[in-house]
Short mmCIF file of C-alpha atoms in Angstrom, two decimals:
data_model
loop_
_atom_site.label_atom_id
_atom_site.label_comp_id
_atom_site.label_asym_id
_atom_site.label_seq_id
_atom_site.Cartn_x
_atom_site.Cartn_y
_atom_site.Cartn_z
CA MET A 1 57.70 130.17 125.67
CA ASP A 2 61.48 130.32 125.61
CA GLY A 3 62.87 126.89 124.74
CA VAL A 4 59.46 125.35 123.98
CA LEU A 5 59.32 122.98 120.99
CA PRO A 6 55.92 123.35 119.28
CA GLY A 7 54.27 120.20 118.07
CA LYS A 8 54.55 116.61 119.22
CA THR A 9 57.93 114.98 119.88
CA SER A 10 59.29 111.78 121.40
CA ALA A 11 62.70 110.89 122.83
CA GLN A 12 64.40 108.10 120.88
CA PHE A 13 67.95 106.76 120.78
CA PRO A 14 69.72 108.32 117.77
CA ASP A 15 70.25 105.97 114.79
CA SER A 16 67.52 103.61 116.05
CA THR A 17 65.66 101.58 113.44
CA ARG A 18 62.56 101.12 115.60
CA PRO A 19 61.04 102.87 118.63
CA SER A 20 62.53 102.38 122.12
CA GLU A 21 65.12 100.11 120.54
CA GLN A 22 67.47 99.98 123.53
CA PRO A 23 66.99 99.49 127.28
CA ILE A 24 67.16 102.39 129.68
CA VAL A 25 67.69 102.83 133.43
CA VAL A 26 66.15 105.58 135.55
CA ILE A 27 66.98 106.54 139.13
CA LYS A 28 65.10 108.89 141.43
CA LEU A 29 67.33 110.12 144.27
CA ALA A 30 65.81 112.35 146.96
CA MET A 31 66.31 113.84 150.41
CA ARG A 32 63.65 115.35 152.66
CA SER A 33 63.91 117.51 155.77
CA ASN A 34 61.33 117.19 158.54
CA HIS A 35 63.39 119.49 160.77
CA PRO A 36 61.80 122.81 161.87
CA LEU A 37 64.43 124.60 159.78
CA GLY A 38 63.38 122.67 156.68
CA VAL A 39 65.74 123.11 153.74
CA LEU A 40 67.63 125.81 155.66
CA HIS A 41 69.18 123.21 157.96
CA ARG A 42 72.90 122.77 157.31
CA HIS A 43 72.47 119.10 156.39
CA MET A 44 70.21 120.07 153.49
CA ARG A 45 72.66 122.73 152.35
CA VAL A 46 75.58 120.30 152.53
CA VAL A 47 73.77 117.51 150.69
CA GLY A 48 72.41 120.01 148.16
CA LYS A 49 76.00 120.93 147.28
CA MET A 50 76.83 117.23 147.06
CA PHE A 51 73.97 116.86 144.58
CA ASP A 52 75.67 119.60 142.55
CA ARG A 53 78.93 117.65 142.60
CA MET A 54 77.13 114.47 141.55
CA MET A 55 75.75 116.25 138.50
CA ASP A 56 79.17 117.68 137.65
CA GLU A 57 80.78 114.25 138.00
CA LEU A 58 78.20 112.66 135.73
CA ASP A 59 78.42 115.43 133.14
CA ASN A 60 82.22 115.18 133.06
CA ASN A 61 82.28 111.36 132.90
CA SER A 62 79.14 110.55 130.93
CA ASP A 63 80.81 107.88 128.77
CA HIS A 64 82.36 106.12 131.75
CA TYR A 65 79.06 105.93 133.62
CA GLU A 66 76.84 105.52 130.52
CA TYR A 67 74.99 108.59 131.75
CA LEU A 68 72.45 110.32 129.51
CA GLY A 69 71.07 113.25 131.48
CA ALA A 70 69.12 114.38 134.53
CA ASN A 71 66.60 116.85 135.89
CA ARG A 72 66.43 118.31 139.38
CA TYR A 73 63.26 119.08 141.30
CA ILE A 74 62.03 120.62 144.55
CA ALA A 75 58.89 118.90 145.85
CA ASN A 76 55.87 121.12 146.52
CA GLU A 77 53.70 118.60 148.35
CA ARG A 78 54.25 120.71 151.47
CA ALA A 79 54.19 124.49 151.69
CA THR A 80 57.76 124.31 152.99
CA SER A 81 59.03 122.63 149.77
CA ASN A 82 61.40 120.62 151.94
CA GLU A 83 62.41 117.83 149.56
CA ILE A 84 65.05 117.87 146.82
CA MET A 85 65.24 115.27 144.06
CA ILE A 86 67.31 114.18 141.08
CA LEU A 87 65.83 112.14 138.23
CA ALA A 88 68.66 110.68 136.13
CA TYR A 89 68.88 108.45 133.05
CA PHE A 90 71.53 105.83 132.20
CA ARG A 91 72.08 103.38 129.36
CA SER A 92 72.63 100.50 131.78
CA TYR A 93 72.36 99.47 135.41
CA GLU A 94 76.07 98.68 135.35
CA GLY A 95 76.85 102.32 134.57
CA LEU A 96 74.60 103.53 137.38
CA HIS A 97 76.14 101.08 139.84
CA LYS A 98 79.64 102.13 138.82
CA PHE A 99 78.76 105.77 139.57
CA SER A 100 77.02 104.98 142.86
CA HIS A 101 79.96 102.99 144.23
CA ALA A 102 82.93 104.96 142.85
CA PRO A 103 85.27 105.10 145.91
CA ASP A 104 86.14 108.78 145.49
CA GLY A 105 82.88 109.77 143.81
CA ALA A 106 80.37 112.39 144.86
CA HIS A 107 77.65 109.83 145.61
CA ARG A 108 79.95 107.87 147.90
CA GLU A 109 80.81 111.17 149.62
CA ALA A 110 77.13 111.90 150.25
CA TRP A 111 76.58 108.31 151.41
CA ASN A 112 79.39 108.64 153.96
CA TYR A 113 78.07 112.01 155.13
CA TRP A 114 74.66 110.45 155.78
CA ASN A 115 76.11 107.50 157.71
CA LYS A 116 78.52 109.56 159.83
CA GLU A 117 77.20 113.11 160.15
CA ILE A 118 73.45 112.58 160.03
CA MET A 119 72.87 109.05 161.34
CA GLY A 120 76.20 108.48 163.11
CA LYS A 121 76.62 107.41 166.71
CA GLY A 122 74.99 109.89 169.10
CA LYS A 123 73.34 111.83 166.25
CA THR A 124 70.32 109.71 165.40
CA GLU A 125 67.77 111.69 167.43
CA GLU A 126 68.17 114.68 165.14
CA GLY A 127 69.14 112.48 162.20
CA ARG A 128 65.69 110.87 162.14
CA MET A 129 64.30 114.26 161.13
CA PHE A 130 65.85 113.70 157.70
CA GLY A 131 65.01 111.09 155.11
CA ILE A 132 66.62 109.82 151.93
CA ASN A 133 65.37 107.46 149.25
CA HIS A 134 66.13 106.17 145.83
CA GLU A 135 64.10 104.24 143.29
CA VAL A 136 65.66 102.49 140.30
CA PHE A 137 63.77 101.35 137.22
CA GLN A 138 65.34 99.21 134.50
CA ALA A 139 63.17 99.22 131.38
CA PRO A 140 64.05 96.75 128.61
CA ALA A 141 63.81 97.69 124.95
CA GLN A 142 60.25 98.24 123.69
CA ARG A 143 59.04 98.73 127.27
CA TRP A 144 59.36 102.48 127.62
CA GLU A 145 58.10 105.49 125.70
CA SER A 146 57.77 109.26 125.92
CA ILE A 147 55.75 112.09 124.43
CA TYR A 148 56.09 115.86 124.67
CA ALA A 149 53.49 118.26 123.23
CA ASN A 150 54.46 121.93 122.99
CA TYR A 151 57.04 121.22 125.68
CA HIS A 152 60.57 122.34 126.45
CA PRO A 153 63.27 119.61 126.43
CA SER A 154 62.83 117.83 129.76
CA GLY A 155 63.52 114.45 131.31
CA LEU A 156 64.82 112.00 128.72
CA GLY A 157 64.04 114.65 126.11
CA ALA A 158 66.81 116.81 127.57
CA ALA A 159 69.40 114.02 127.54
CA THR A 160 72.36 113.86 125.16
CA PHE A 161 73.62 110.88 123.17
CA LYS A 162 77.09 110.48 121.68
CA VAL A 163 76.96 109.70 117.96
CA ALA A 164 79.64 109.34 115.30
CA VAL A 165 79.46 111.89 112.48
CA ASP A 166 82.12 111.70 109.76
CA GLY A 167 84.38 109.79 112.12
CA LYS A 168 84.02 112.34 114.91
CA ASP A 169 82.07 112.12 118.15
CA LYS A 170 79.13 114.51 118.37
CA TRP A 171 76.40 114.95 120.95
CA ALA A 172 72.79 114.69 119.81
CA ASN A 173 69.43 115.48 121.39
CA PRO A 174 67.00 112.52 121.19
CA LEU A 175 63.80 114.43 120.32
CA VAL A 176 62.16 113.51 117.01
CA ASP A 177 58.85 114.29 115.30
CA ALA A 178 56.06 112.14 116.77
CA SER A 179 53.15 113.46 114.72
CA ARG A 180 53.08 110.54 112.29
CA GLY A 181 53.91 106.86 111.89
CA LEU A 182 54.69 104.56 114.78
CA LEU A 183 55.48 107.40 117.15
CA ARG A 184 51.92 108.77 117.08
CA THR A 185 50.68 106.49 119.89
CA SER A 186 51.89 104.97 123.14
CA GLN A 187 51.76 101.41 121.79
CA GLY A 188 53.44 102.49 118.58
CA ARG A 189 56.26 104.10 120.55
CA MET A 190 56.85 100.72 122.16
CA ALA A 191 56.79 98.95 118.76
CA VAL A 192 53.64 97.02 119.68
CA THR A 193 51.36 98.40 116.94
CA ALA A 194 51.60 100.41 113.73
CA GLY A 195 50.61 103.53 115.65
CA ASP A 196 47.11 103.76 114.17
CA GLU A 197 44.96 102.53 117.07
CA ASN A 198 44.05 106.05 118.25
CA GLU A 199 42.24 106.93 115.02
CA VAL A 200 38.97 105.93 116.71
CA TYR A 201 39.29 109.05 118.86
CA GLY A 202 38.94 111.44 115.94
CA GLU A 203 41.30 113.91 114.34
CA ASP A 204 44.78 114.25 115.81
CA PRO A 205 45.68 117.97 115.87
CA TYR A 206 49.35 117.12 115.30
CA VAL A 207 48.73 115.17 112.08
CA ASN A 208 46.74 117.75 110.12
CA GLY A 209 49.67 120.09 109.66
CA ASN A 210 48.44 122.86 111.95
CA ASP A 211 51.01 122.24 114.64
CA LYS A 212 54.24 120.81 113.29
CA ILE A 213 57.66 120.97 114.91
#
């Protein structure tokens, strides 16, 4: 239970006046090994370290890239757990694009490694045993929402936002109480309704005071 936040919370931009007030961009970046050595192959080790450098670069330049936070995962669809993935959040597509194409950046380094060392001339037979992908989602304001019940900070809920406090920059977590008001329901969290449409389903255990954050 270490780190778990009891109750019902939602990730919202600090100082917002309504739910999901600003747009958000999400990228899923992954690499998979179909080689007999799986994740033990040197390419996976090299790219794994490049993933580490990407995270360090984003953490150290979050303002420049409009970066909010990320989680890392190892896929378990196969017993070999041979896929690694990053799920990252940005304020804008422009910030994500700036990071992806930074000439001396960690992502560009991994991109070059893929083109030259994995899929370069004379290497494609083995190179085809590896796969990479990314998916990018750009959600406008009032078209995204989140809920966490008795959950540790994760995903957007583990991001950090720079806010001004007494003229100084501070970093804030976006999780807020979602047991009442607009944030009670999915449509409410997208500012579509008043957050009361789920009352037809009976008592909400998070509203009666038995499980508050």
